[in-house]
Every structure is written in C-alpha cells, then in structure tokens.
Coordinates of C-alpha atoms in Angstrom, one line a residue:
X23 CA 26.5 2.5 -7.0
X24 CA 25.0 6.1 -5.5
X25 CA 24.4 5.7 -2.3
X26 CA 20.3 6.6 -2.7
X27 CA 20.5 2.9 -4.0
X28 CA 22.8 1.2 -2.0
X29 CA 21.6 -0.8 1.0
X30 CA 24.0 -1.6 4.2
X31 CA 23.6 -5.3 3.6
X32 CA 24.7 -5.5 0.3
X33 CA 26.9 -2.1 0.4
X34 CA 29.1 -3.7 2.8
X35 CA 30.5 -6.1 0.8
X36 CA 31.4 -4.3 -2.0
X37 CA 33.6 -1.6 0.2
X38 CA 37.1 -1.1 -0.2
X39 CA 37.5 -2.4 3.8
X40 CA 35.6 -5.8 2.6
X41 CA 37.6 -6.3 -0.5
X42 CA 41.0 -6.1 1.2
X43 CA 40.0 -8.2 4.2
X44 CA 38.8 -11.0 1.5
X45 CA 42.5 -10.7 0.1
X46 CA 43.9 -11.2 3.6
X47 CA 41.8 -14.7 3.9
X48 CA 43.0 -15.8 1.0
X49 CA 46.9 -15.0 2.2
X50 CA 46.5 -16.9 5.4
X51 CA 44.7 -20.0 3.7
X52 CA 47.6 -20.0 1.2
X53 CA 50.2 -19.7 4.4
X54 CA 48.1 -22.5 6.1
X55 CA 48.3 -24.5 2.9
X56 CA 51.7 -24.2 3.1
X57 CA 52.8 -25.4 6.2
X58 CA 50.3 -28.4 6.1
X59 CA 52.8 -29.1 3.3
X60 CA 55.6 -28.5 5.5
X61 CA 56.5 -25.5 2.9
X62 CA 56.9 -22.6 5.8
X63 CA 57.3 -22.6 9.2
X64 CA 54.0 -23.5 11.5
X65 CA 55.1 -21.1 13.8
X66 CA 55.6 -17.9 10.9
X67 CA 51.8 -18.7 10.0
X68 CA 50.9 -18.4 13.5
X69 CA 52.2 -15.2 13.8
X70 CA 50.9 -14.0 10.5
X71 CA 47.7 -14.6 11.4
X72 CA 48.1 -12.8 14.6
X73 CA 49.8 -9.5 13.2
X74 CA 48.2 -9.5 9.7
X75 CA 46.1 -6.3 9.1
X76 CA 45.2 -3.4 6.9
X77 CA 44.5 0.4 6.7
X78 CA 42.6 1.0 3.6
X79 CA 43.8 4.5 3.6
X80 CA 47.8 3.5 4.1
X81 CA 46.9 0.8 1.0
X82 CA 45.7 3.7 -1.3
X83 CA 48.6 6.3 -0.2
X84 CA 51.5 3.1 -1.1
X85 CA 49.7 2.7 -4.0
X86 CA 50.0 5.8 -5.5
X87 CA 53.5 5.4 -5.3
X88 CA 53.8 2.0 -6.5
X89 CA 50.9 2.0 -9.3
X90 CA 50.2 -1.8 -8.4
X91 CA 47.0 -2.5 -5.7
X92 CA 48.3 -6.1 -4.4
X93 CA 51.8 -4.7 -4.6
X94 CA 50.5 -1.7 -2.0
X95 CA 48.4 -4.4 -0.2
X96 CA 51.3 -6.9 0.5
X97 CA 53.4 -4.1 1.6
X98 CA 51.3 -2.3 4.3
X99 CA 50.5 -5.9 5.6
X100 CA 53.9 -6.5 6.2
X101 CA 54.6 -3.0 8.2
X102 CA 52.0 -5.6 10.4
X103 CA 53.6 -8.3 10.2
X104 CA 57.4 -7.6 10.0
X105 CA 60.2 -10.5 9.1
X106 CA 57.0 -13.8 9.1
X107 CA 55.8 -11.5 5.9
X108 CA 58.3 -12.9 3.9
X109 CA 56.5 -15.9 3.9
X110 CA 53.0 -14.4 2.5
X111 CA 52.5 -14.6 -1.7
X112 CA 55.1 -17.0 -1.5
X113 CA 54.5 -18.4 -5.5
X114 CA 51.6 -16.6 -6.1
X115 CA 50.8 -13.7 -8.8
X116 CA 48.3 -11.0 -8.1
X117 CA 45.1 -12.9 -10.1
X118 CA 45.4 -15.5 -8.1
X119 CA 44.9 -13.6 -4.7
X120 CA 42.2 -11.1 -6.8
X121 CA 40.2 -13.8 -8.7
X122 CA 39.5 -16.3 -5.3
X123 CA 38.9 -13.2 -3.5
X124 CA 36.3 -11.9 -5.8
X125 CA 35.0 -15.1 -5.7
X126 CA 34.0 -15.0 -1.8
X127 CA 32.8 -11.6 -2.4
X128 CA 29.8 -13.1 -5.7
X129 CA 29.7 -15.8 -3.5
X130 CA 28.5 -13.5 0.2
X131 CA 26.6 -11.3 -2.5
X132 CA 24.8 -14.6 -4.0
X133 CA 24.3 -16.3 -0.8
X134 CA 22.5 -12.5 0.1
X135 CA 20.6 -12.0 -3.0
X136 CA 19.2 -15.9 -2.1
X137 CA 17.7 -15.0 1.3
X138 CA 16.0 -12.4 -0.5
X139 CA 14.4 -14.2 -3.7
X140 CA 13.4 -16.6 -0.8
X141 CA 11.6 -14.0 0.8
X142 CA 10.0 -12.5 -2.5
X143 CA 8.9 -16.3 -3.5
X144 CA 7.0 -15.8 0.1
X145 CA 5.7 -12.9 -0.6
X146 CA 4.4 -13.7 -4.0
X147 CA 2.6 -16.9 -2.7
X148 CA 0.9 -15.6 0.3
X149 CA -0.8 -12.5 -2.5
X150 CA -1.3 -15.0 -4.9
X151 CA -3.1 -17.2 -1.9
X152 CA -5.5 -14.0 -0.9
X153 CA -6.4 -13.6 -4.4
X154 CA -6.9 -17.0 -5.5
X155 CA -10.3 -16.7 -6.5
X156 CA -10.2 -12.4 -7.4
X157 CA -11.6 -12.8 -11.1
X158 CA -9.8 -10.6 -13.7
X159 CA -10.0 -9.8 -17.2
X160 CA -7.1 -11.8 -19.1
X161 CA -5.5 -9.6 -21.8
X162 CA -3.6 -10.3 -24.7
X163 CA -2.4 -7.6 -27.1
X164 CA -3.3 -5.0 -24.1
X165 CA -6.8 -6.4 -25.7
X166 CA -9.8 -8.6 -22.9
X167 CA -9.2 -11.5 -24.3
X168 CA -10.7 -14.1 -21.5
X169 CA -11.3 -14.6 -17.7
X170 CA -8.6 -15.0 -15.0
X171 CA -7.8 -14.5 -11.4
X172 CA -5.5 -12.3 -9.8
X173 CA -3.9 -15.1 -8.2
X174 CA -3.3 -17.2 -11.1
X175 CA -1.9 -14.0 -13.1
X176 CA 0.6 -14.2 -9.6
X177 CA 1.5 -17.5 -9.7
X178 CA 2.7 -17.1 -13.4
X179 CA 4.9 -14.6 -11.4
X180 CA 6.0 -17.3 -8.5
X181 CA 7.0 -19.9 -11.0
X182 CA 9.4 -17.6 -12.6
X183 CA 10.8 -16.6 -9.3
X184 CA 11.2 -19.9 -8.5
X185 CA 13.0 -20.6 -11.4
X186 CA 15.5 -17.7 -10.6
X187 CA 16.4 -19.5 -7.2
X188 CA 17.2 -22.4 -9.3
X189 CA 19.3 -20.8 -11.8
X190 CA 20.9 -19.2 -8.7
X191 CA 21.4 -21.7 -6.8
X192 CA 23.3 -24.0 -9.6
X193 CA 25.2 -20.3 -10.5
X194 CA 26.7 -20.0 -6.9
X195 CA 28.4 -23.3 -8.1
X196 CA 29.9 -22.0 -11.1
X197 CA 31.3 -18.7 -9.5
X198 CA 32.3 -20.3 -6.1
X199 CA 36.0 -21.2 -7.6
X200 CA 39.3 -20.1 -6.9
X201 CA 42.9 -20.3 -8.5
X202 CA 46.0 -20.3 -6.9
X203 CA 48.4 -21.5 -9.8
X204 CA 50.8 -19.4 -10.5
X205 CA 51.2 -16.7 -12.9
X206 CA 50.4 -18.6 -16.0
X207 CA 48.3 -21.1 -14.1
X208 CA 51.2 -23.6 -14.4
X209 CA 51.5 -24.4 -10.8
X210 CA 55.7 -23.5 -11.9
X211 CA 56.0 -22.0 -8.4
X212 CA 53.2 -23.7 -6.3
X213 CA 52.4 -26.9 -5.4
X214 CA 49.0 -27.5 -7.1
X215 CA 48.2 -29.2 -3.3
X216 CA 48.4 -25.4 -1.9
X217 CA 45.8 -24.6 -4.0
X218 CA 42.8 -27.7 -3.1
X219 CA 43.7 -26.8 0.8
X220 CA 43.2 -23.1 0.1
X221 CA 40.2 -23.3 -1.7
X222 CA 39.2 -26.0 0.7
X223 CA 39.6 -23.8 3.5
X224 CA 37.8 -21.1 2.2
X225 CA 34.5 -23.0 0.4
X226 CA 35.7 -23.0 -3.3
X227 CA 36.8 -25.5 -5.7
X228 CA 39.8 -25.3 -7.5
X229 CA 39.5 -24.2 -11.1
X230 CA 39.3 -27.2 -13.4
X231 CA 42.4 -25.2 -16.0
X232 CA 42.8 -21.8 -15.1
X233 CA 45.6 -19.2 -17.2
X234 CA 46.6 -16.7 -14.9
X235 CA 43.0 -15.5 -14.4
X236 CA 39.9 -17.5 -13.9
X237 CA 37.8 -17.3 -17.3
X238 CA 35.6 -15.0 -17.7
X239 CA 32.5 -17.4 -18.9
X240 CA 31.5 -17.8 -15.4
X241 CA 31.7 -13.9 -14.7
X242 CA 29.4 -13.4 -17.4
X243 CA 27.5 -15.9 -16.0
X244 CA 27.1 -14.2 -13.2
X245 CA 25.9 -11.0 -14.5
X246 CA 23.6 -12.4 -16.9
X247 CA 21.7 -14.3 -14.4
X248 CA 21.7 -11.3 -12.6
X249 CA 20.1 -9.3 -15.3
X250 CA 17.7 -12.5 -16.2
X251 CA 16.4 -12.0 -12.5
X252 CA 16.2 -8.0 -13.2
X253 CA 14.3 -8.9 -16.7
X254 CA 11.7 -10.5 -14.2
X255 CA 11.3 -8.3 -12.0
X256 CA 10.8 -5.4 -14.5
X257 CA 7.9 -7.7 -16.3
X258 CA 6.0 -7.3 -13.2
X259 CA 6.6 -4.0 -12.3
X260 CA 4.8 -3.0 -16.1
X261 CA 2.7 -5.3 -14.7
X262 CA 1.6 -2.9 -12.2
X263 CA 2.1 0.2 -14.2
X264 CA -0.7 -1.2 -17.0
X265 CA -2.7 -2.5 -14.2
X266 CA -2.5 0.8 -12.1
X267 CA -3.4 3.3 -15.2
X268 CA -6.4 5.7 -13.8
X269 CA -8.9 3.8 -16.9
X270 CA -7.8 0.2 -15.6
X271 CA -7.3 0.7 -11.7
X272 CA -7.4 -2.5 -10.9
X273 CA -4.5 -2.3 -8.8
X274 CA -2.6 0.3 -7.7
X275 CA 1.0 0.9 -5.7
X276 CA 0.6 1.4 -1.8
X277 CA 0.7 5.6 -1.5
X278 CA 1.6 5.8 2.2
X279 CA 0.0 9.1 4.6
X280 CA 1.5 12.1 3.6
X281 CA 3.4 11.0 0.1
X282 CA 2.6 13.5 -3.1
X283 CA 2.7 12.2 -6.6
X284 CA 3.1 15.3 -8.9
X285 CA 4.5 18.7 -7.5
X286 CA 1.8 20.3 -9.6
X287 CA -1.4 18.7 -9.9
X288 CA -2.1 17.2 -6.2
X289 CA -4.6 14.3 -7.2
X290 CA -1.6 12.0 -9.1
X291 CA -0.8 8.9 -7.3
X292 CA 1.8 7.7 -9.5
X293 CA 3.4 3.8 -9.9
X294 CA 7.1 5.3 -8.8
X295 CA 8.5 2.1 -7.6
X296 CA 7.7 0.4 -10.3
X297 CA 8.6 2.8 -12.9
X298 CA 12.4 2.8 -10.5
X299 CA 12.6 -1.1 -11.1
X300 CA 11.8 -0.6 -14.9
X301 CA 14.9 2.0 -15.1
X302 CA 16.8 -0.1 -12.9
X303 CA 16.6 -3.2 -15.2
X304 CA 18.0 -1.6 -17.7
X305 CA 21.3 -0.6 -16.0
X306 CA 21.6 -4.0 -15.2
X307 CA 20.7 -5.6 -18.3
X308 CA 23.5 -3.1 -19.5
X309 CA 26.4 -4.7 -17.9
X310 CA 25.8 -8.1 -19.6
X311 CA 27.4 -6.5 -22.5
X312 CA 30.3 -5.3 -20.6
X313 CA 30.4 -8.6 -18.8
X314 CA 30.4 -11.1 -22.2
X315 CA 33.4 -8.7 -23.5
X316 CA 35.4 -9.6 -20.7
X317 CA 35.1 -13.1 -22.1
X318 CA 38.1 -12.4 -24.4
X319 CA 41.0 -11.5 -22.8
X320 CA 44.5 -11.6 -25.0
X321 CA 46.4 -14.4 -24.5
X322 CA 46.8 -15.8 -20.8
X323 CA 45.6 -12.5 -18.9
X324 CA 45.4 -8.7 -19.5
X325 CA 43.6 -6.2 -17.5
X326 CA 40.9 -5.2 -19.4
X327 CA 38.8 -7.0 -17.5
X328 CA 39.9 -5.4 -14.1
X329 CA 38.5 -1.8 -14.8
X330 CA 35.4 -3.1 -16.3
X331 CA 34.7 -5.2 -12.7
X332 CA 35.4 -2.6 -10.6
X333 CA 32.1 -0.9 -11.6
X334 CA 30.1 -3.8 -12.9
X335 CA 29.9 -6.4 -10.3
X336 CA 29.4 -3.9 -7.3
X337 CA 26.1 -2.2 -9.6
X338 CA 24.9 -5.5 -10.5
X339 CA 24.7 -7.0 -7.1
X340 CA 23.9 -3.8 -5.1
X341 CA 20.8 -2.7 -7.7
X342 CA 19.9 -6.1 -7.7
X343 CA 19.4 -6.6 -4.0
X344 CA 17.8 -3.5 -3.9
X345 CA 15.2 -4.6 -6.8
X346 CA 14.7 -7.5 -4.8
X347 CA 13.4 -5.5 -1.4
X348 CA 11.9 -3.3 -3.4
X349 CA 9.6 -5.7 -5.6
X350 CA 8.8 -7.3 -1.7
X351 CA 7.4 -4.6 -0.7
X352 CA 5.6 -3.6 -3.5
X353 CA 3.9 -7.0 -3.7
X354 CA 2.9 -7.0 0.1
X355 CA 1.6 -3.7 0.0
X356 CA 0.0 -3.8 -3.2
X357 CA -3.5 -2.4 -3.4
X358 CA -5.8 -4.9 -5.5
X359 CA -9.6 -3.6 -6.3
X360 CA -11.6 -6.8 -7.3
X361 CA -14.9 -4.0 -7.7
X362 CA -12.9 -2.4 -10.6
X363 CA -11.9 -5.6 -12.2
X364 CA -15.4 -7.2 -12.0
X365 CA -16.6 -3.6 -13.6
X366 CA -13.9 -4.1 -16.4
X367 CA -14.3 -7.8 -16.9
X368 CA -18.2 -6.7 -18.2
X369 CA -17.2 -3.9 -20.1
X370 CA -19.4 -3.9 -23.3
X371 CA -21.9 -6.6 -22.0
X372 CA -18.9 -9.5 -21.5
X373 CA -17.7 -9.6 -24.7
X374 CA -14.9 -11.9 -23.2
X375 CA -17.0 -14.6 -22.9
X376 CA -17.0 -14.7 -27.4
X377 CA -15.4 -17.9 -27.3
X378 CA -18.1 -19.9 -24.7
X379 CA -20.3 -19.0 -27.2
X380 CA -18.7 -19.9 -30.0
X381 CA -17.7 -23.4 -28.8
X382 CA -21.3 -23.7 -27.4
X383 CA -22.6 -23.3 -30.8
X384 CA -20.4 -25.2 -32.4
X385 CA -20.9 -28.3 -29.8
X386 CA -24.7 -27.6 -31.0
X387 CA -23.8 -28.9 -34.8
X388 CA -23.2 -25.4 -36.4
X389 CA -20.0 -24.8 -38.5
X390 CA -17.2 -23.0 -37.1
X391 CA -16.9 -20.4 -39.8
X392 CA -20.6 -19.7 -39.3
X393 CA -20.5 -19.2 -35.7
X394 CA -17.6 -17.7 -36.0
X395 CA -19.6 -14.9 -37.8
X396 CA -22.4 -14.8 -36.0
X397 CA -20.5 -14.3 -32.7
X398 CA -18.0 -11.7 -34.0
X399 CA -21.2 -9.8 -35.6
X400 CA -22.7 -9.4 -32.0
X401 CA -19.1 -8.6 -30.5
X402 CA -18.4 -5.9 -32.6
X403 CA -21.2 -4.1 -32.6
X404 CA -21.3 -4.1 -28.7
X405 CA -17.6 -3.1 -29.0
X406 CA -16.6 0.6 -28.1
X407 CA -20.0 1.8 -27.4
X408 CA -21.1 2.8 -23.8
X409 CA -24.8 0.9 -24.5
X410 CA -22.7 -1.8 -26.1
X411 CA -23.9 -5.3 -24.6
X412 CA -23.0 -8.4 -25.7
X413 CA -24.6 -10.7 -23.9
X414 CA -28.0 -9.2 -24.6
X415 CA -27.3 -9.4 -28.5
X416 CA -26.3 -13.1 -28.3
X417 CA -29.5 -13.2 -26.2
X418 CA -31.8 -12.0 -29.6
X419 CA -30.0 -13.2 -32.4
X420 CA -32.0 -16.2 -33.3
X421 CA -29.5 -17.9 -34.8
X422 CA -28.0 -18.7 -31.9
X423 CA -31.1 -18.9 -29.9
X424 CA -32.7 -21.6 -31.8
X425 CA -29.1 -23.5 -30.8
X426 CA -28.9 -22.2 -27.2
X427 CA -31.6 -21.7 -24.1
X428 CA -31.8 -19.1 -22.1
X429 CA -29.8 -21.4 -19.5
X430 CA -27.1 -22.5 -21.9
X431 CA -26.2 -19.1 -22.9
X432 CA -26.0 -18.0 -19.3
X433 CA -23.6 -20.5 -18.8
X434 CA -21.3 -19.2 -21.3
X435 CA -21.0 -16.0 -19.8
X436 CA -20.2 -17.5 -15.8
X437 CA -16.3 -16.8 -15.3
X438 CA -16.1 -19.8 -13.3
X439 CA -16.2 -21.9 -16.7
X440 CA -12.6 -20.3 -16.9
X441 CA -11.5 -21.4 -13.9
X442 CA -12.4 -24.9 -13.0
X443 CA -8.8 -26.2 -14.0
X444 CA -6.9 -23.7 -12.2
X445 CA -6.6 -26.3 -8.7
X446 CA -4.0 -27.6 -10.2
X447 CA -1.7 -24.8 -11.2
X448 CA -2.1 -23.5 -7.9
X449 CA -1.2 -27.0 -6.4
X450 CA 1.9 -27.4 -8.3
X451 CA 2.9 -23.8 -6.8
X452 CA 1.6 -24.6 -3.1
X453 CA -0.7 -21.8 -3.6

C-alpha cells in the first residue's frame, strides 16, 4: 500500500522486518516443541534462541542467489547461529513456517482493526446520543418519504458496526491456526505433538487436516469480512455525500481553518473523505475476488496463492484500518444542521406527513382507495411548486374536513407521532 495510506500502526506489521521476525517465532516454538519431546538438545534451543537473528537486507541479497525466500531466511539465521542451526526446520517444509506465520501477522492485524471498530462503535453512539431527538426527513427512493431523527438514522449505523465486531471477533477464530505437518501435511517427518506445543506456544490451533498449506477458505474469509466491513463503511460515507449536497445540507464534513475545496472556484467545501472511503471500498471489495481464487490450489499446494498474498492481505488490512480512523473522525467531527433539516422536513407544506392523514381518515370510516385519492390529490398538487402547501390543502378539502377537526389534522402533521416507538431501538443500542 502507498504510503499516503499507510498508517504506522498497521504499516508495521506488514514490513518485511515484521514478516521475518514472525518466521523466527515460529522456528524457536518448533525447537522448543522439540526438546519438550526430547527430539533436540535443551541446551541447542537455548542457544538458538540466544544467537537467532536476521538482516532483511542479507535475506534479500541470499535470495537472489538461491531464488527460494525461507531457503535465504534459514541460511542468514544460521550465519547467527552457527553448528545449534542444524537443529532449526528440522521436518518442516517452507508452508508450514509461512502459513502459521502469516497467521500471527491477520491475527496482530485483527486484534488492531478490533480496537478500532471498538472505538468507531463509541464514536457512533455518543453522535447518535446528541442527536437522539434531531428530527429528519426519512427518504426512500432519494424521495421524503416520512419523519426520522438523526440519531435513529445513526443507530441503524451502530448496529451494523456492531455486527462487524461480531463477525470479527468469531473470524480471528478461524484465521488464528497454524500447520506444522510436514510437507504434504502427513506429519511423515514431524511428530504431530510438535505441532499442538507450537501452536500452543504461539496462540493458534492446530489445523483440523491441513495439505501442505492451510486452505484457503479461511483466507478468503478473511478478506471478505474485511471488504463486508469496507461495504459499511462506504454506505455511510454516501450517506454523508447525499446528506452534504449544497440543496440538502443537512450535514456537512468538518472543513478545518485554512483547507480549500476546489483550486478554482473558492466557495466549494467538498465531502473529500467520504468520497476517499467510497474509492477505497472498492479496492477492497476488489481483492475478495483475488482472495476466493486462491481457494483452488492444484493438488496439495502450488504457489499461486503466494504472489497473490503478497499484495492482497497487506492492502486489505492497511486500507482497512485506515477506513476505520478515517470514518472516526468523520463521525466526531461531523457537522449536523437540525435548522436545514426542519426547513426540508416542511418542504411543500409537509407533504411527509400523507400517510397520518390517510390512516386518520381511514380510522374515520372512509375507504382506503378513496382516501387514498383524496390525499394524493392534495399531495401532488402542493408537490414541486414553491407556494406548494400541503397541509393547508388538507386543511380545505372538505372531504376530509367533514372527517377531521382542525385538532385532528394538526395532529397528523406533529413529527413526534413518528417517533414515540423509537425508546426502544435506542435502548436495545444503549443509545
């Protein structure tokens, strides 16, 4: 990932430095394996662990000799270690020490991306919380359709965030599993005992039937949930770009002292970060493809995969953590104007408030089609016209006024009709 995108957090754990050092771990909690088994010598292990290192550069410069990455990995470890390092990748093939290493790096980038949906599920709650009671147009179609809050409209928000945790929390799960079985996954050349200590050692579970990689179900897993979360995110990001357009304004992105939105025309205060997260979905949503074609490798391994991973896994979790803190700040900085949503919930005399009236009149022993008609009569020609008033036309047709006061018809055009149930939607969010 470019580096304009790439936060420290996250960044550094998808560097070459990182990746190695996660290969070393899984070494040493083979070797300790091992002599818990009474394999190798205690005292070689000891001394592994106290020589073992790596020089990312020397790793690359072997490597373009040898044209094999564990290959150049193992050998500048030993010129560490010296005559113990006979006893390191004893049994093992190269997946084995690649696939539970790139384990504990999904794992560090889940356990990351957590804290930070944790923060955004914050985030979203406290707005939510201010705006509780902000009433809003409800739109269907891009059309008014009825009244809402602001707060409810974000709590819709908060339960599909919390949903994400969910899904990721039952996803770390399924990725935290390592393999240390050999080159077919026969355990031919390693006791499959080395394996449940390693793993054990290093907070995986052994793969229930690995070949000589672990499947790739539960790395397209991984990516998919990844672009599920981005698919969210994006939704309220055009959220906020419909919401923010100069005839709506009802909210609008924070535009800081100083920022410029258009290098031509100096009034634009454009929805940039939003617009970034919609663009950024869309890369991400683009390596699920990739990811489910990594599913069907030939026979017990090739390296298809390998190339593919390389690129995919460090995008996906870097853009998403950065989508994440992104869509935080965005939310607690947003700018909300409850003036211009109050103006646009009355546009054309309230014509939102069509179905009150219609239920009122049909309550009052009038047939639905007919009040149907009547009500849509009195919409319409309000509709699209800057004198256009509903309310007052309901208020002189006297087909409805020899059904509804003066008092009943007002109540049909008070939000808080709209509203009365929305306690408990908030109480099932602790909003």
């Amino acid at each position: 990932m470019i580096e304009r995108y790439t936060l420290p957090e996250m960044g550094n754990l998808w560097t070459e430095a990182y990746k190695l050092k996660t290969w070393l771990q899984v070494e040493i909690a083979v070797c300790e394996a091992q002599a818990e088994l009474g394999y190798i010598p205690t005292e070689a292990v000891e001394e592994i662990k106290a020589k073992a290192n790596f020089d990312p550069k020397r790793v690359l410069e072997i490597e373009a000799e040898v044209r094999h990455d564990v290959i150049a990995f193992l050998t500048n470890v030993n010129e560490y270690v010296g005559d113990a390092g006979r006893y390191i990748h004893l049994g093992l093939t190269s997946s084995d020490v690649l696939d539970t290493a790139l384990a504990l790096q999904l794992v560090a980038s889940l356990d990351l991306l957590l804290q930070y949906v944790e923060d955004l599920i914050v985030t979203i709650r406290q707005k939510a919380t201010e705006h509780r009671y902000t009433v809003m147009a409800g739109r269907s179609h891009g059309i008014h359709a009825e009244p809402i809050t602001f707060g409810f409209k974000l709590a819709g928000w908060l339960a599909e965030v919390l949903r994400h945790q969910e899904r990721l929390k039952i996803l770390k799960g399924t990725i935290a599993v390592g393999k240390i079985s050999g080159a077919v996954g026969t355990y031919a050349n390693i006791d499959p005992r080395v394996e449940a200590i390693a793993c054990s050692k290093l907070g995986l579970t052994p793969d229930t039937a690995s070949t000589q990689v672990i499947s790739r179900d539960r790395h397209a897993d991984y990516v998919q949930q990844l672009a599920l979360l981005a698919a969210s995110i994006e939704r309220f990001a055009v959220e906020i770009r419909n919401l923010q357009r100069t005839d709506v304004l009802e909210v609008e992105e924070f535009f800081s002292k100083g920022q410029k939105g258009s290098s031509a025309m100096p009034h634009k205060r454009n929805p940039i970060r939003s617009e970034r997260l919609t663009g950024m979905a869309r890369i991400i949503r683009s390596h699920t493809v990739a990811a489910l074609e990594n599913v069907a490798l030939w026979h017990e391994r090739d390296i298809s995969h390998s190339s593919v991973e390389r690129v995919m896994f460090p995008d996906a979790c870097i853009l998403t953590h950065f989508m994440l803190k992104e869509t935080i700040d965005l939310v607690k900085n947003l700018l909300v104007y409850p003036e211009n949503m109050e103006r646009n919930l009355n546009c054309y005399g309230g014509v939102v408030f069509s179905q009150k009236v219609l239920l009122a009149l049909i309550e009052k022993g009038m047939k639905r089609e007919e009040a149907y008609k009547i009500v849509q009569e009195s919409a319409h020609a309000a509709w699209n016209k800057p004198e256009g008033n509903f309310h007052d036309l309901i208020s002189k047709e006297p087909r409805v006024t020899e059904k509804l006061s003066s008092a009943e018809i007002a109540e049909c055009f008070d939000p808080q009709q709209h509203l009365k149930h929305l306690e408990e939607v908030y109480q099932r969010l602790g909003i």
